[in-house]
Coordinates of C-alpha atoms in Angstrom, one line a residue:
X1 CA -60.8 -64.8 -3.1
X2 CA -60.5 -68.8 -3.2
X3 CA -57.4 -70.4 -1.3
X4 CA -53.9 -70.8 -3.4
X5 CA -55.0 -74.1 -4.1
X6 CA -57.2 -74.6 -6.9
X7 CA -57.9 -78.6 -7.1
X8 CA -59.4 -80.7 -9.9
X9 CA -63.3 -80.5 -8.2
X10 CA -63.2 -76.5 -8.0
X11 CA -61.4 -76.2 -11.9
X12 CA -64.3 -78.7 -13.0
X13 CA -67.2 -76.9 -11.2
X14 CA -66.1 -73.7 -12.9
X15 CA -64.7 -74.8 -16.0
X16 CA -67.2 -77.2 -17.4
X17 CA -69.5 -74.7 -18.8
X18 CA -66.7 -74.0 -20.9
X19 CA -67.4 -77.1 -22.9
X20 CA -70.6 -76.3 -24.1
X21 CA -69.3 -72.7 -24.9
X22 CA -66.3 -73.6 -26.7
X23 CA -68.6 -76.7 -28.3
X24 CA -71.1 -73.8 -30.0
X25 CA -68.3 -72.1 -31.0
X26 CA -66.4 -74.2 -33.3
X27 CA -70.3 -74.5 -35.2
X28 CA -70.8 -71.2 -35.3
X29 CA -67.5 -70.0 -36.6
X30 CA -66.2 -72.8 -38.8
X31 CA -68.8 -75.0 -40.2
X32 CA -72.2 -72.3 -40.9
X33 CA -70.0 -70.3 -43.3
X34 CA -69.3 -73.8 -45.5
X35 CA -72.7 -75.0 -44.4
X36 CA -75.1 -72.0 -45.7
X37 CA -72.6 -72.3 -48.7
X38 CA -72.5 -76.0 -50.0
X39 CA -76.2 -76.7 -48.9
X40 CA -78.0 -74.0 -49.3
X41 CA -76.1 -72.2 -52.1
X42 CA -75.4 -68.9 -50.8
X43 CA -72.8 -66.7 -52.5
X44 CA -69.3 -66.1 -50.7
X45 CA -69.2 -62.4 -51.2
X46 CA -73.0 -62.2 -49.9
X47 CA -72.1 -64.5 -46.9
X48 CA -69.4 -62.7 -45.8
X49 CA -71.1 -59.3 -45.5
X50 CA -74.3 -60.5 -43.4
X51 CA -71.3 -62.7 -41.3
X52 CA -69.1 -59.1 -40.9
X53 CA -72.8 -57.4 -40.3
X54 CA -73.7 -59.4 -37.7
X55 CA -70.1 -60.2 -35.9
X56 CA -69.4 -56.4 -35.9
X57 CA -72.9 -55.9 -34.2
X58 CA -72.0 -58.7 -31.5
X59 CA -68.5 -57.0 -31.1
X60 CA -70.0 -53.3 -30.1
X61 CA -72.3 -54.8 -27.5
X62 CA -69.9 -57.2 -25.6
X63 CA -68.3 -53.8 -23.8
X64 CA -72.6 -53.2 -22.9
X65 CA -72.5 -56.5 -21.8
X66 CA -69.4 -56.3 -19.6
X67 CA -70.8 -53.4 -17.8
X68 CA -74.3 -55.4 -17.2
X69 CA -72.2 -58.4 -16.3
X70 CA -70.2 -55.9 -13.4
X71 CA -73.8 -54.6 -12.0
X72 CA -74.7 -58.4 -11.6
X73 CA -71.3 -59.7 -9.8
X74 CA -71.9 -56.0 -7.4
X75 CA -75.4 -57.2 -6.3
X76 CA -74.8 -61.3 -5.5
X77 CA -73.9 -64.5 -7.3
X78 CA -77.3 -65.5 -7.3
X79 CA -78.0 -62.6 -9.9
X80 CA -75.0 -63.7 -11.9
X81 CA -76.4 -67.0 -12.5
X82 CA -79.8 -66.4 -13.1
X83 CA -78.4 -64.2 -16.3
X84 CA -76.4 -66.8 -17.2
X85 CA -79.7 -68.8 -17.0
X86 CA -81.2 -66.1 -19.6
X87 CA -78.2 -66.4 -21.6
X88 CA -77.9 -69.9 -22.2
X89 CA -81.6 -70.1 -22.5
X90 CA -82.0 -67.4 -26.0
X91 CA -78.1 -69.0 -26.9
X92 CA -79.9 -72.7 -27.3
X93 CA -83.1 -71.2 -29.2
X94 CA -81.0 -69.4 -31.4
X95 CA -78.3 -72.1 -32.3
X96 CA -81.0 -74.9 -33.2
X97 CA -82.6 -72.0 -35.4
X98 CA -79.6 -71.2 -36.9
X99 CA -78.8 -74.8 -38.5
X100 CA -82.2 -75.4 -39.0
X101 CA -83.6 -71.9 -40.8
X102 CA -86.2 -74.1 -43.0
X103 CA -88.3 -73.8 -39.6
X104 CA -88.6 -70.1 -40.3
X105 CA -88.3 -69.6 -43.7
X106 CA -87.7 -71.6 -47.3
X107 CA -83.9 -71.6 -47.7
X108 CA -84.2 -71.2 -51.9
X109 CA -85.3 -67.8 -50.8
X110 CA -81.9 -66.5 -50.5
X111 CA -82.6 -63.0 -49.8
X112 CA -85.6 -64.1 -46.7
X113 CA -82.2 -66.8 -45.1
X114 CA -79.7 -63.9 -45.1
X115 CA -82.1 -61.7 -43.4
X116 CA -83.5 -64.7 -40.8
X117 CA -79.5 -66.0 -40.4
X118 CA -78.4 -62.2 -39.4
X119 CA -81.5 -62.1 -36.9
X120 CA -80.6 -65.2 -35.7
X121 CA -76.9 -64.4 -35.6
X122 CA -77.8 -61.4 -33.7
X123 CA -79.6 -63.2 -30.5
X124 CA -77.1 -66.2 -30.6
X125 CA -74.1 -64.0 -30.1
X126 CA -75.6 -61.8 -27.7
X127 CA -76.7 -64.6 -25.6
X128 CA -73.5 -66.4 -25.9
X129 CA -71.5 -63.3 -25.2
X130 CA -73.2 -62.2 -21.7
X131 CA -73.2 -66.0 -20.5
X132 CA -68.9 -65.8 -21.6
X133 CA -68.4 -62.8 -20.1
X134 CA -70.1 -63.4 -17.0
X135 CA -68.2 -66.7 -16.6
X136 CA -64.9 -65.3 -17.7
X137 CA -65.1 -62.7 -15.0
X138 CA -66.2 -65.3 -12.2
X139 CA -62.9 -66.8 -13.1
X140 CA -60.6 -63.7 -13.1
X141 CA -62.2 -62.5 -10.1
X142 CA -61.0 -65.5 -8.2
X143 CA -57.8 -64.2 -8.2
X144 CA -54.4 -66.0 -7.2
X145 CA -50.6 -65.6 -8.4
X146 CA -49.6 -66.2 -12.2
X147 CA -50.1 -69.8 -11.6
X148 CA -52.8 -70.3 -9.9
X149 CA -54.4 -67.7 -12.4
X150 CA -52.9 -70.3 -15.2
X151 CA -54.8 -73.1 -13.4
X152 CA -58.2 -71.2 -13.5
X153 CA -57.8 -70.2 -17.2
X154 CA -56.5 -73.8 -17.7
X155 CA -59.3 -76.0 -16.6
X156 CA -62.2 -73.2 -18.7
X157 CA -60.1 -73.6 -22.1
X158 CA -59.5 -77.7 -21.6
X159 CA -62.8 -78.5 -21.0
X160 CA -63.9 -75.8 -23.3
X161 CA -61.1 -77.5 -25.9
X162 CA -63.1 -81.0 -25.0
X163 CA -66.0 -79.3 -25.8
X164 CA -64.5 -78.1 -29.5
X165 CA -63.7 -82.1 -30.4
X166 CA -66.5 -83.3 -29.4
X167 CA -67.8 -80.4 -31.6
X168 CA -66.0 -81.6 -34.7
X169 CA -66.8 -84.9 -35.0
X170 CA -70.7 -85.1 -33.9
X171 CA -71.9 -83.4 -37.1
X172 CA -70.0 -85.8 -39.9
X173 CA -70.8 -89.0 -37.1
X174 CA -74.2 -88.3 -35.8
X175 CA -75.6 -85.4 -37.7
X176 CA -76.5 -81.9 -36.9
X177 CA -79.9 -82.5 -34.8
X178 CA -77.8 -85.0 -32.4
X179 CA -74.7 -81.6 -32.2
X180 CA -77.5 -79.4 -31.4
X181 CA -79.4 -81.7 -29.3
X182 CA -75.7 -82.1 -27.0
X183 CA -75.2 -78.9 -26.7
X184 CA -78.2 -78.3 -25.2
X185 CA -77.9 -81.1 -22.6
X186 CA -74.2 -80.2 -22.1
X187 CA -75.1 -76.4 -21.5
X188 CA -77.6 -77.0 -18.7
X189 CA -75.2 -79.5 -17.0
X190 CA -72.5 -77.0 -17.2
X191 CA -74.6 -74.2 -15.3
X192 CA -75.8 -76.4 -13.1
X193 CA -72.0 -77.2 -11.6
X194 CA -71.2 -73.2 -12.2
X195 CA -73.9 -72.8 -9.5
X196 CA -71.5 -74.9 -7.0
X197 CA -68.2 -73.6 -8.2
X198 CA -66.4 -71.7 -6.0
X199 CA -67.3 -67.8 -5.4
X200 CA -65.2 -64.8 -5.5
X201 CA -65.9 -62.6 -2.6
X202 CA -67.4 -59.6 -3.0
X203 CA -64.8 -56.6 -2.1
X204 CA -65.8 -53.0 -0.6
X205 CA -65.8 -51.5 -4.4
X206 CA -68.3 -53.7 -5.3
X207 CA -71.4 -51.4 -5.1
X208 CA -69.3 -48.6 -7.0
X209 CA -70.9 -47.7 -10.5
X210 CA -69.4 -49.6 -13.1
X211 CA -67.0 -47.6 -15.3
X212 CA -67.5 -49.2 -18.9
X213 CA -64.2 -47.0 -19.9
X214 CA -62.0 -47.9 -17.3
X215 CA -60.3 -51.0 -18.8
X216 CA -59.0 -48.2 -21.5
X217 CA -57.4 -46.0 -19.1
X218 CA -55.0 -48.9 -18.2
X219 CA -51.7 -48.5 -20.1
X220 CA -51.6 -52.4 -19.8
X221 CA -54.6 -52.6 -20.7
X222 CA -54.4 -51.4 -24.1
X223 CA -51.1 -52.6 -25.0
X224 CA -52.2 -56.3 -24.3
X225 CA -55.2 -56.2 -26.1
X226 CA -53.1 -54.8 -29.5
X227 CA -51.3 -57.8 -29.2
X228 CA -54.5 -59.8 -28.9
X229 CA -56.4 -58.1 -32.0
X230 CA -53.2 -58.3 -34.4
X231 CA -52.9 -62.3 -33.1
X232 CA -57.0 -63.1 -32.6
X233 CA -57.1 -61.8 -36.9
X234 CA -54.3 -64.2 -37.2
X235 CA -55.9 -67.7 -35.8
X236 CA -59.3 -66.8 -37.0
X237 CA -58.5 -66.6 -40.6
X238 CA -57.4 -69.8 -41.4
X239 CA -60.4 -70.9 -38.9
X240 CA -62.9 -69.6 -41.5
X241 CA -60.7 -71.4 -44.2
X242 CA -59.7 -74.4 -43.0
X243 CA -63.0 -76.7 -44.3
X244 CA -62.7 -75.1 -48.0
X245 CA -58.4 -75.5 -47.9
X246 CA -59.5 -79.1 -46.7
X247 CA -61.8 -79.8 -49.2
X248 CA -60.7 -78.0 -52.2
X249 CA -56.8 -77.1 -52.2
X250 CA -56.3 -81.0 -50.5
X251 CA -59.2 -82.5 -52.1
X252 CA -59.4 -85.1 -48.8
X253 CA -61.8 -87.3 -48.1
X254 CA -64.6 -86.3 -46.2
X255 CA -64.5 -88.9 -43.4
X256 CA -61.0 -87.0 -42.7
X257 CA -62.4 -83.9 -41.8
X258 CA -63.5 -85.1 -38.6
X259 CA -59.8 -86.3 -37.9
X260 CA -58.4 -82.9 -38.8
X261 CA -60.3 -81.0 -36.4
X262 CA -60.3 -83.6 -34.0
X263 CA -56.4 -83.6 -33.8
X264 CA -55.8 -79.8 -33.9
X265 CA -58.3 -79.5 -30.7
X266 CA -57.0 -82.9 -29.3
X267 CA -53.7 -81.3 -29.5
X268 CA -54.0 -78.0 -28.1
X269 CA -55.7 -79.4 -25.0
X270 CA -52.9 -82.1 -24.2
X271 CA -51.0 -79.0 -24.8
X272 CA -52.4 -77.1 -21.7
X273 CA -50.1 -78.7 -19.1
X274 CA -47.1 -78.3 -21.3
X275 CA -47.5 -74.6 -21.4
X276 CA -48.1 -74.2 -18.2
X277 CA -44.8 -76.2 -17.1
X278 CA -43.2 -73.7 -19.6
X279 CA -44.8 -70.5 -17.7
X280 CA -43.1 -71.5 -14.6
X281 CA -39.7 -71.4 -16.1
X282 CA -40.1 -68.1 -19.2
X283 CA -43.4 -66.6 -17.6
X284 CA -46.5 -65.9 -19.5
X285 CA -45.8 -63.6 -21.8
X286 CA -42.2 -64.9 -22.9
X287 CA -44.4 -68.7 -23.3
X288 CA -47.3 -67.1 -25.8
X289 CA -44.0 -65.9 -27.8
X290 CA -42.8 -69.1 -28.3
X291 CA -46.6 -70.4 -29.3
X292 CA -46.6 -67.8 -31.9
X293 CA -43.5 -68.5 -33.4
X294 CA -44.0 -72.1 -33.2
X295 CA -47.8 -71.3 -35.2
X296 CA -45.5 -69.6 -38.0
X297 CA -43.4 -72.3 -38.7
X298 CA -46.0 -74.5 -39.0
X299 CA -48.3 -72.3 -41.5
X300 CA -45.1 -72.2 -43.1
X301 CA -44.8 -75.9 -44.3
X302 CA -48.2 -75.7 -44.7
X303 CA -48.7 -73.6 -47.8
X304 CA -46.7 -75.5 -50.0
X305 CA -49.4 -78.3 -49.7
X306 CA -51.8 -79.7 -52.9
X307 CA -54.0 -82.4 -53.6
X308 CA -53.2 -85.7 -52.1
X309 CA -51.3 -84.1 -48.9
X310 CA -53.8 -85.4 -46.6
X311 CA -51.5 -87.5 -44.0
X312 CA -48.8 -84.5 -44.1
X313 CA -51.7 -81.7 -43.4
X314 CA -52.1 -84.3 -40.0
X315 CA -49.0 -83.4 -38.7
X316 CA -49.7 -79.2 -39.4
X317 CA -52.8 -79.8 -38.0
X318 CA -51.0 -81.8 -34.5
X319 CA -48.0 -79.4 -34.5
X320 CA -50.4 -76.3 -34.8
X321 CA -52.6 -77.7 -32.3
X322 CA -50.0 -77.6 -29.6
X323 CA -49.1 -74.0 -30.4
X324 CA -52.2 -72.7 -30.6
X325 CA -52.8 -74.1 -26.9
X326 CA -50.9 -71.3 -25.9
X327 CA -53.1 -68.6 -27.6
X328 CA -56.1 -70.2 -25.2
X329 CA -54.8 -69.9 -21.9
X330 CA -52.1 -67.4 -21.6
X331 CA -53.2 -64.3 -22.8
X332 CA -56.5 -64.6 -20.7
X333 CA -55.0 -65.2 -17.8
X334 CA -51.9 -62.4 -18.5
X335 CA -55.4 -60.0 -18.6
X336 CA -56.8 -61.5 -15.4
X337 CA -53.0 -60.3 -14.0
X338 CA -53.5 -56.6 -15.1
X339 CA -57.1 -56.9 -13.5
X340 CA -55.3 -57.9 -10.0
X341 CA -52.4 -55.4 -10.2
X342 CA -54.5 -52.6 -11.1
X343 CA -56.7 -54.0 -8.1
X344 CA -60.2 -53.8 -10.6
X345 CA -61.6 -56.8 -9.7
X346 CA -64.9 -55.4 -9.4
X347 CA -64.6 -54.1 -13.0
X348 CA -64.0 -57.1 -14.5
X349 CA -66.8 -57.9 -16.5
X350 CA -66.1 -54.2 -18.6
X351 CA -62.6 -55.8 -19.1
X352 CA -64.2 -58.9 -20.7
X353 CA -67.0 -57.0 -22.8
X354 CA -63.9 -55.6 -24.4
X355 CA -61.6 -58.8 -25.0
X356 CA -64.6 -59.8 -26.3
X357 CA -65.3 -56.9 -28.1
X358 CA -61.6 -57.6 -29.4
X359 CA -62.4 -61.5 -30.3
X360 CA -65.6 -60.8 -32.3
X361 CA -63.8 -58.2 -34.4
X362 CA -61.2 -60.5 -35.3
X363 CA -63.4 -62.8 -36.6
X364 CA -65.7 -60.5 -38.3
X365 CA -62.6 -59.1 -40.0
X366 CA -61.9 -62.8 -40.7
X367 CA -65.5 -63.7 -42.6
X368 CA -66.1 -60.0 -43.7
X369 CA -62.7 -59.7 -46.0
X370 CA -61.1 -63.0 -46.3
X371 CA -64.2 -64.4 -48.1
X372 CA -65.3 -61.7 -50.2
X373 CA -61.4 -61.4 -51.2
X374 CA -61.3 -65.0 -52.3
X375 CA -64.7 -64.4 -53.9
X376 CA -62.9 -61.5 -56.1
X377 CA -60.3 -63.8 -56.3
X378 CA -62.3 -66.2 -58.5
X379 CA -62.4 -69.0 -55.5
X380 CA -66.1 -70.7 -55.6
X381 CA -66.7 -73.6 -53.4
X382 CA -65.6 -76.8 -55.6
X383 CA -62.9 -74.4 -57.4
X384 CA -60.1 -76.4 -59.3
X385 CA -58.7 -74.0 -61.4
X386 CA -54.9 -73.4 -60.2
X387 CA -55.0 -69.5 -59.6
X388 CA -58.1 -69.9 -57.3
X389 CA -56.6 -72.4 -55.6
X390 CA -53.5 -70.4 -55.1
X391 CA -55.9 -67.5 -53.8
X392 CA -56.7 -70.0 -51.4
X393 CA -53.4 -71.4 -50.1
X394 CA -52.3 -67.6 -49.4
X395 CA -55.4 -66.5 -47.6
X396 CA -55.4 -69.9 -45.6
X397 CA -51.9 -69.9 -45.3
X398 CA -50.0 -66.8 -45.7
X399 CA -51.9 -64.3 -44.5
X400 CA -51.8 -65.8 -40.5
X401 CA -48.1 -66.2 -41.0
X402 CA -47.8 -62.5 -41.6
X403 CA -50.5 -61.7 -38.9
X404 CA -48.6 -63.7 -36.5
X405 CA -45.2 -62.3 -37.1
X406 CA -46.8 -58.5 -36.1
X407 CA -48.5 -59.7 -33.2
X408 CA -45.2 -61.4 -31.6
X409 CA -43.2 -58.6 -32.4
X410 CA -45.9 -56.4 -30.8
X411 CA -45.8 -58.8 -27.7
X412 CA -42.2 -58.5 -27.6
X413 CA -42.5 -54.2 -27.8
X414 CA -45.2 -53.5 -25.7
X415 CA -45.7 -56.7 -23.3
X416 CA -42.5 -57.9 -22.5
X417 CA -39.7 -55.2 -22.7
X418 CA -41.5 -52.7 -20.7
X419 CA -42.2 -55.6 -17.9
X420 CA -38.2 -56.5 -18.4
X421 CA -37.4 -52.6 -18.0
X422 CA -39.9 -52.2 -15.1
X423 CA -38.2 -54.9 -13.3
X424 CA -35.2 -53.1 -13.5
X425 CA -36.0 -50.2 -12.2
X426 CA -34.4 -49.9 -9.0
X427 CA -36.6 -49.4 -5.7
X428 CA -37.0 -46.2 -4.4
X429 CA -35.0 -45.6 -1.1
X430 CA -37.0 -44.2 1.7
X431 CA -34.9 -40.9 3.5
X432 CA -35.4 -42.5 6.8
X433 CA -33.5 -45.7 6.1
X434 CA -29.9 -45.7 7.8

């Protein structure tokens, strides 16, 4: 276990390589749905089910991967890193691929790019999955108090939130051969400082068999990661969304686009250190509350927008940039709590394969129903006509709101009343006491 104090060369030694994961991310999720759509004309509904295929796939084997990720930790560091070396290698091969499929196949052939994008899909997720899981476990297994926990989490998602700007603007500025050409340089600088971060000691259950189901038989456990799913659905629909409610229900400018996701991600790291401030005074679970109620609000305002609301959408995008800073560090490092208190530290790569598990479902639900639904729902790519636009406004709009006002009241019911009544509890009093 490091020392209480985690200072700014440890947090950037193990948090960079969250900028190139967080960087691939943001492609992967947001801009190849629109991108396979607008340029090489594939059909919404057709999209969405190879993008549901593939994210479901990815989802089932992140708990496989967590156990794999376990068996590495219990033999050395040195093993952990040389499959993250793996990892990142088949991560970069796929991700060029995947933008460029015309090196594989002719994209006109519509039916010969779904089946090379879901292949493609396939070894890109699994490759960025095992090098995540491995790092987020590193992390967690570091150990520390709520804080220090806070700072761990902290430095991975700002540098992995630096990663997401940079991410945002490259391809309108520079192109999509310079973004995948970056990612690859910033990928093999960030293992390179992984390899000199700081390493959590190996404790005396570390040669134990790794229990893939043992992150379910925690009570905590389970009631955490409801609150995850129910919120994780919420933030990734209107991810999926946001370039075709930019583009279509605002009609903006393209050159904005950059500024839109630059400021959301902008804003949510600046947020980082304002959140954590706010942990020390409600704690962490009481602080992702407030993000998730500040996110409503904001979606709120948000779906009465039209055409010409570009400058207003600016402010949404600021505003829900801040709250959804909350979403990246605090429920990460509430998990990393339960994985101290139960005392699993040695299991935590099966309790990442299945937050993971938990984040690819989300957005597979996300792409696998919200675009097929607006597809039913007469929305095309380019759509003007009122009710499809309409479609769109709730799915990018309403839909989160709801999401997010089950997940906090989830929080509040199984997170935070039964720490609040668990607290109360008064201590036992031993018979020998005078």
């Amino acid at each position: 276990m490091v020392s209480s104090s985690f200072g700014p060369l440890a947090g950037l030694r193990y948090g960079l390589l969250g900028l190139p994961l967080a960087f691939v991310a943001l492609p992967l999720y947001v801009l190849l749905p629109n991108h396979y759509a607008r340029a090489f004309g594939v059909p919404l509904a057709t999209l969405g089910a190879v993008l549901l295929g593939a994210r479901l796939l990815d989802a089932l084997i992140d708990p496989l991967l967590g156990r794999l990720s376990d068996r590495l930790h219990a033999r050395s560091a040195h093993a952990v890193l040389g499959g993250g070396a793996v990892a990142a290698g088949v991560l970069l091969l796929g991700f060029g691929l995947l933008f460029f499929p015309q090196a594989l196949v002719d994209p006109s052939s519509h039916g010969a790019l779904l089946v090379a994008a879901a292949v493609l899909l396939a070894l890109t997720y699994a490759g960025y999955s095992m090098l995540s899981i491995a790092h987020q476990s590193w992390g967690a297994m570091l150990g520390g108090d709520a804080l220090q926990r806070g700072r761990i989490v902290g430095w991975r998602e700002g540098l992995g939130l630096v990663g997401v700007v940079l991410a945002s603007v490259i391809p309108t500025l520079a192109g999509l051969p310079a973004m995948v050409a970056l990612f690859g340089v910033l990928l093999v600088i960030g293992w390179v400082l992984w390899t000199r971060a700081p390493r959590p000691v190996r404790g005396s259950a570390a040669h134990q068999e790794v229990d893939l189901r043992l992150p379910l038989r925690r009570p905590a456990f389970r009631r955490l990661l409801a609150v995850f799913v129910l919120n994780g659905i919420a933030s990734a629909v209107p991810a999926t969304l946001v370039l075709f409610f930019v583009q279509d229900r605002l009609r903006a400018p393209a050159a904005l686009e950059p500024a839109f996701l630059g400021l959301y991600f902008v804003m949510a790291a600046a947020s980082i250190p304002a959140w954590l401030r706010i942990v020390k005074r409600f704690g962490l679970a009481r602080s992702w509350l407030g993000g998730m109620c500040m996110s409503v609000a904001v979606f709120a305002w948000a779906g009465a927008m039209g055409a010409g609301d570009a400058v207003p959408f600016l402010v949404v995008c600021a505003l829900s940039g801040f709250a959804i800073g909350s979403d990246l560090v605090l429920p990460s490092a509430l998990l990393a709590g339960i994985i101290a208190d139960a005392g699993d530290q040695p299991h935590a790569g099966a309790y990442f394969g299945w937050w993971n598990f938990a984040t690819k479902l989300n957005l597979a639900l996300a792409a696998g129903l919200a675009l097929p639904l607006l597809g039913l729902a007469g929305y095309v790519p380019g759509a003007r006509e009122a009710g499809a636009l309409q479609a769109l406004s709730l799915a990018y709009c309403l839909l989160p709101c709801v999401l997010k006002v089950l997940a906090g009241a989830s929080l509040w019911a199984l997170v935070i009343r039964p720490a609040a009544a668990a607290s109360q509890q008064p201590m036992p009093v031993s018979k020998a006491a005078p």
